[in-house]
Short mmCIF file of C-alpha atoms in Angstrom, two decimals:
data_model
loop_
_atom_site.label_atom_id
_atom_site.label_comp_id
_atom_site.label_asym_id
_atom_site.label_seq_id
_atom_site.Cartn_x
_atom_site.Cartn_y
_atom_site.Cartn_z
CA UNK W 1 0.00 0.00 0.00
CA UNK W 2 1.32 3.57 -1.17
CA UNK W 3 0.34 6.62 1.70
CA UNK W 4 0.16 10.25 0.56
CA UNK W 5 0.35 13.22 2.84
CA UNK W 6 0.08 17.07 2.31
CA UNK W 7 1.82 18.57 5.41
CA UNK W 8 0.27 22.01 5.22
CA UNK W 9 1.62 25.42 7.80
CA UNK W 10 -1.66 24.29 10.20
CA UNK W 11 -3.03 21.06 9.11
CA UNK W 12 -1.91 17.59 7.87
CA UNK W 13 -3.81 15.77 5.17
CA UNK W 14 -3.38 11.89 4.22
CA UNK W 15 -5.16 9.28 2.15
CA UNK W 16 -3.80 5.79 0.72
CA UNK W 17 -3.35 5.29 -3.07
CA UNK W 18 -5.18 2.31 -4.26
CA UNK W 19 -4.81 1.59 -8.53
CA UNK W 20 -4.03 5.47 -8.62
CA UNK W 21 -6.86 6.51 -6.48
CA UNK W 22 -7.35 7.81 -3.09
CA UNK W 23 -8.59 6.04 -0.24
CA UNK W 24 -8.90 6.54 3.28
CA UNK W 25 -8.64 10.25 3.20
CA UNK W 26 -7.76 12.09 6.89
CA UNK W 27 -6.68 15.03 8.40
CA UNK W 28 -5.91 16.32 11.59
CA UNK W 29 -4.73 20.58 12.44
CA UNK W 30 -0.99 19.78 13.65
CA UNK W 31 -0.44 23.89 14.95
CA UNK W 32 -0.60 23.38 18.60
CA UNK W 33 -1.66 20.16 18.50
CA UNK W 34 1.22 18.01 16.96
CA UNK W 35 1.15 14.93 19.00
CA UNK W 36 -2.22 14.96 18.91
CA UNK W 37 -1.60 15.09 15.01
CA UNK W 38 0.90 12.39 14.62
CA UNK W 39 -1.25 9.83 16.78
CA UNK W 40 -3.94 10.36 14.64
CA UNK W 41 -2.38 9.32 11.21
CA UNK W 42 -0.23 6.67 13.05
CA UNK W 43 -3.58 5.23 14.00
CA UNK W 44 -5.62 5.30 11.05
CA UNK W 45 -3.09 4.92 7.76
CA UNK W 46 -2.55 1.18 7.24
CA UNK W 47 -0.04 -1.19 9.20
CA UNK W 48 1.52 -2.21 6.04
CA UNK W 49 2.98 0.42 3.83
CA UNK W 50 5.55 0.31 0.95
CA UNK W 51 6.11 4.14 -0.17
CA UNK W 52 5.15 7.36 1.69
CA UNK W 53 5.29 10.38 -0.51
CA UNK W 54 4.92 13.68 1.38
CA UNK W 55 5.01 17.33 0.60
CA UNK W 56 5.76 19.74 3.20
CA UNK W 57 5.92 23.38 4.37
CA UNK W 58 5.63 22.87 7.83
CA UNK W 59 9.81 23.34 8.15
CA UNK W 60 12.23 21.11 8.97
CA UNK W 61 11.56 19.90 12.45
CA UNK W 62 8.04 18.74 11.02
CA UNK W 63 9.94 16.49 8.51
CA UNK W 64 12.56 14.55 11.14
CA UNK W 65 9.40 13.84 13.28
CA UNK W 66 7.63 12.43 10.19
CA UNK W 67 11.09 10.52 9.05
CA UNK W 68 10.67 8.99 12.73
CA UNK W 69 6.96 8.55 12.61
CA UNK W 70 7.57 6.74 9.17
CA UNK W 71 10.42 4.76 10.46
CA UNK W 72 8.77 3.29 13.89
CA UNK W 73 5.59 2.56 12.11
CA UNK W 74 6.19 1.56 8.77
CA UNK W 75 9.70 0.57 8.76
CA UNK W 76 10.06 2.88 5.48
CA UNK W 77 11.61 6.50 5.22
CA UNK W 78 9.18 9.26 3.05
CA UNK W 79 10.17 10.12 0.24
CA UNK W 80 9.62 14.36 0.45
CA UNK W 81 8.76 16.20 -2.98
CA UNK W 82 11.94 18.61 -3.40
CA UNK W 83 10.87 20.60 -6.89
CA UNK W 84 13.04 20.50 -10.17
CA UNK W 85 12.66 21.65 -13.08
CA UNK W 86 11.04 19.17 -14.74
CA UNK W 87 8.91 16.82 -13.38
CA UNK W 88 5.79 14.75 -14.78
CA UNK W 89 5.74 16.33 -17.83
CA UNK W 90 5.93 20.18 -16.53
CA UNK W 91 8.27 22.65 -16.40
CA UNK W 92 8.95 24.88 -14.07
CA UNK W 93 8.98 28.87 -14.05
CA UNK W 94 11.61 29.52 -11.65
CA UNK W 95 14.92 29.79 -12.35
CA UNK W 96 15.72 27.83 -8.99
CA UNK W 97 13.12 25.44 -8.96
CA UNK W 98 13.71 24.52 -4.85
CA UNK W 99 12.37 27.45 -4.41
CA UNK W 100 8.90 27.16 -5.36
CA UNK W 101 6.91 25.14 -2.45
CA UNK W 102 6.48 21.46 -3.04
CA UNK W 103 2.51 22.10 -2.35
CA UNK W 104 2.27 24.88 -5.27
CA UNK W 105 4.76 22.56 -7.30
CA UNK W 106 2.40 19.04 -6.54
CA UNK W 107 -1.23 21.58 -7.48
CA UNK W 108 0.43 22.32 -10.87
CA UNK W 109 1.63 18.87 -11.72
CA UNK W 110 -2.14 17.79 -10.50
CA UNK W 111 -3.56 20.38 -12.50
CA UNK W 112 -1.83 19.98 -15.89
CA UNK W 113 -2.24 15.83 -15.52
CA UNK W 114 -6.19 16.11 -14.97
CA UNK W 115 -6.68 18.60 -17.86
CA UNK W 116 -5.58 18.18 -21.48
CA UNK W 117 -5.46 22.16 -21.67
CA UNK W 118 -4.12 25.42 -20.09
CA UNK W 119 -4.98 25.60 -16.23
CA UNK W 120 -4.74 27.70 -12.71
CA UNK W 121 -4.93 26.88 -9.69
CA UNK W 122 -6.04 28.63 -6.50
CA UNK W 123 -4.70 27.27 -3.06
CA UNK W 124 -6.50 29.23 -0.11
CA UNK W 125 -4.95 27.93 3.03
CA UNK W 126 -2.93 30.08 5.36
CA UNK W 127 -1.51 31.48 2.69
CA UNK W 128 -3.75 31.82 -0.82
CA UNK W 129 -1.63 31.02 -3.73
CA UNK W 130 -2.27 31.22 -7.68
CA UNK W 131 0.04 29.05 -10.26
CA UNK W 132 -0.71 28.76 -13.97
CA UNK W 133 0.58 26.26 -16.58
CA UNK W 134 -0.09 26.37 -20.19
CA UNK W 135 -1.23 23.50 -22.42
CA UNK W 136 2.09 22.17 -23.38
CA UNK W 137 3.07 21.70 -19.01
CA UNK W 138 5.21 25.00 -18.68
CA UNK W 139 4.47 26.31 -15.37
CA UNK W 140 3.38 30.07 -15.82
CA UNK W 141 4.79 31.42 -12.50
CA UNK W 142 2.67 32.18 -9.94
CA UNK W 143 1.63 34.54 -6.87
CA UNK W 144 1.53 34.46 -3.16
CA UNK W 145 -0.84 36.84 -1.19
CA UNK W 146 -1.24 36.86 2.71
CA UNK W 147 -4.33 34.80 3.60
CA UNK W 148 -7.28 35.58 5.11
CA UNK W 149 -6.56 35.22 8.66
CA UNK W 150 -2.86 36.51 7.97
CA UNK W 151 -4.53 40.03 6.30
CA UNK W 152 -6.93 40.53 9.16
CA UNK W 153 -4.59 40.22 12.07
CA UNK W 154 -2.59 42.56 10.44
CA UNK W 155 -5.12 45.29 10.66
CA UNK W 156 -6.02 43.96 14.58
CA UNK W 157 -2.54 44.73 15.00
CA UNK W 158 -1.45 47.40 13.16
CA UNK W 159 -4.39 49.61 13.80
CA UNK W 160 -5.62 51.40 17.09
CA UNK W 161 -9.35 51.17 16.33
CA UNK W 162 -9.56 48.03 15.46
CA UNK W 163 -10.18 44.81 17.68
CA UNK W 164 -9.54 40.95 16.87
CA UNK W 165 -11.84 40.56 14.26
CA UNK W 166 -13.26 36.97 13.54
CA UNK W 167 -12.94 35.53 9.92
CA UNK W 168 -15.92 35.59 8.06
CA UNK W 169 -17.33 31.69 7.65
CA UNK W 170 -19.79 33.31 4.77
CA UNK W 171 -19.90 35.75 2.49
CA UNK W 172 -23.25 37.84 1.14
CA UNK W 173 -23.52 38.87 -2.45
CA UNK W 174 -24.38 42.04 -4.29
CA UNK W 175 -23.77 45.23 -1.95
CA UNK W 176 -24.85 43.56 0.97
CA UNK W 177 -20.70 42.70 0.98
CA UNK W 178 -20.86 46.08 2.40
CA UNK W 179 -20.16 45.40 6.25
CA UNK W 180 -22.74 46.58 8.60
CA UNK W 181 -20.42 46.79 12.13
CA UNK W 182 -16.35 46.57 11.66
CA UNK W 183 -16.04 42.78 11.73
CA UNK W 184 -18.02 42.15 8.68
CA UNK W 185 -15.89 45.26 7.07
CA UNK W 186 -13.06 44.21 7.95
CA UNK W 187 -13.74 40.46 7.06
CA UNK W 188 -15.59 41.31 3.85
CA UNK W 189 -13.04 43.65 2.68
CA UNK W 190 -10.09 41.25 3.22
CA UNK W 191 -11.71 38.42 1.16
CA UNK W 192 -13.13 40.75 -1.91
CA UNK W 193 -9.30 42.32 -1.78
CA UNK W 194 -8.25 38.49 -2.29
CA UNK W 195 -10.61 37.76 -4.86
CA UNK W 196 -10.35 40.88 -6.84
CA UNK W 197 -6.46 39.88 -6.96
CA UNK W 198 -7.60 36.12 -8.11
CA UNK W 199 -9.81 37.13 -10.88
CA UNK W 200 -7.43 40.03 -12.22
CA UNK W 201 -4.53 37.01 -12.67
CA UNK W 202 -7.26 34.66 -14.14
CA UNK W 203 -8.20 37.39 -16.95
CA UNK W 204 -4.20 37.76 -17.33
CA UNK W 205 -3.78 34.65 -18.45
CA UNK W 206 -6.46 33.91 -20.09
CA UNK W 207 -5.52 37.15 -22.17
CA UNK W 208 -1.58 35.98 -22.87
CA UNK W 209 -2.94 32.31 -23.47
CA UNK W 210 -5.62 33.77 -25.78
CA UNK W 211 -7.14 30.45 -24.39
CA UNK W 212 -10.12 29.49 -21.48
CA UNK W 213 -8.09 27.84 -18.61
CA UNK W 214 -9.34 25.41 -16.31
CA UNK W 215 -9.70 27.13 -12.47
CA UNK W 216 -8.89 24.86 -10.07
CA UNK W 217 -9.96 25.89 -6.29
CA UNK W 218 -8.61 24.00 -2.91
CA UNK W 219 -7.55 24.47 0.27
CA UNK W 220 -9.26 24.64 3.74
CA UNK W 221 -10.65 28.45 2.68
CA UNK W 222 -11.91 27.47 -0.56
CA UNK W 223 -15.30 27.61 0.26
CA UNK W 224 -15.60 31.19 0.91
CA UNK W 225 -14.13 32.10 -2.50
CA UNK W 226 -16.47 30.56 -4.32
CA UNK W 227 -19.13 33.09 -4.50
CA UNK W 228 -16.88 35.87 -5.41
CA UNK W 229 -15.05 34.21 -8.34
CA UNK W 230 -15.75 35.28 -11.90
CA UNK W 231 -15.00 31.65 -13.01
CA UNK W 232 -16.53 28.57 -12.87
CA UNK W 233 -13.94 26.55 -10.75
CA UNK W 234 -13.44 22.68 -10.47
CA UNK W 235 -13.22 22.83 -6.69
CA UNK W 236 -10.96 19.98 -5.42
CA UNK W 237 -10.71 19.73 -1.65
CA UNK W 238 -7.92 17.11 -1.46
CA UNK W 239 -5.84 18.47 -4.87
CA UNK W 240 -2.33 18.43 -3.46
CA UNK W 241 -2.96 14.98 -2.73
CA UNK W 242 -4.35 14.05 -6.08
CA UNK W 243 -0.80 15.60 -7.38
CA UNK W 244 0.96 13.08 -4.66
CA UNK W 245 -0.84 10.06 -6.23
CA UNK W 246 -0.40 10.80 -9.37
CA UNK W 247 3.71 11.20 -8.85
CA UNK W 248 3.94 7.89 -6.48
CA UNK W 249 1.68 6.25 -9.31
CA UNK W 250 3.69 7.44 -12.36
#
């Protein structure tokens, strides 16, 4: 049996590849909780495993306690995604490929294997990220904007006026966006600034492409920029770890 797992900055995700699909999928918030994490994939991936692919942006301490975890349980070391430039039949944009994360890196090799045409992909975690990758598997480049909680603590902190502010869990349409106290203004402001930046890159590339690219939304805020997208989106909660199976499949 083949195990994936997406080591996000808060959360850990993990499924088991069976015939190239997943299986089993899991996750657990590791922030502040990383015992509590680890016990709960130990306990509910599979006794017997052959490979363990992981991608991970949780730092290097995260990784030896995985290598461990992997090693005690599974007598088998993880095999971590480290970007190059080429890689399952796209190319990268950077000019030092370790650079890019491996989870932006594993969404466009997803991305580009699941469509037959140009694509981008929208990651809204703690961070939000957009990649893009044309037709032919060259990645596009991509961007990197705070995230949603990231933006709003920054004005709860940088500001004299304004308090913690609680993330919005939903989002009206039309002007009632418009907040009616200084949570929902804040909150509502923070997410149409994110998705205003989201659709502009969309309409960029579908411009240089002169082509209709496939949207691809995940990550654990994905649900809140759905209503304000200009795009039909394929929204794909477990995407990173669709990429993961794909590359442990290939």
């Amino acid at each position: 049996m083949n195990v994936v797992i997406d080591v996000g900055n808060s959360r850990i995700n993990w499924a088991s590849v069976e015939q190239g699909a997943l299986v089993g999928v899991g996750n657990a918030l590791h922030i502040d909780s990383l015992d509590r994490a680890f016990e709960t994939l130990a306990h509910t991936l599979p006794k017997h495993v052959e490979r363990i692919m992981v991608s991970n942006v949780a730092g290097e301490a995260f990784a030896r306690r995985l290598l461990k975890l992997s090693t005690d349980c599974w007598s088998c070391e993880p095999e971590f995604v480290e970007p190059v430039a080429m890689q399952c039949g796209v190319r990268s944009a950077y000019g030092h490929p370790e650079q890019i994360g491996s989870d932006r890196w594993v969404n466009v090799i997803a991305a580009h294997n699941v469509t037959t045409g140009p694509a981008c992909v929208i990651d809204a975690g703690t961070s939000v990220t957009f990649d893009a990758v044309d037709e032919g598997g060259q990645h596009l480049g991509g961007l990197i904007f705070p995230g949603l909680r990231m933006m709003i603590s920054a004005l709860d902190t940088k500001t004299s006026d304004i308090s913690v502010t609680e993330a919005p869990t939903r989002l009206p349409q039309g002007i009632s966006i418009l907040g009616k106290s200084t949570d929902e203004s804040v909150g509502h402001g923070v997410m149409l600034a994110l998705a205003t930046g989201l659709n502009r890159a969309i309409q960029l590339v579908e411009g240089e492409l002169k082509a209709d690219p496939k949207v691809f939304l995940t990550g654990g805020d994905a649900e809140l920029f759905l209503p304000l997208l200009e795009k039909d989106v394929d929204h794909r909660k477990n995407l990173i770890l669709e990429g993961l199976a794909f590359m442990i499949s290939a």
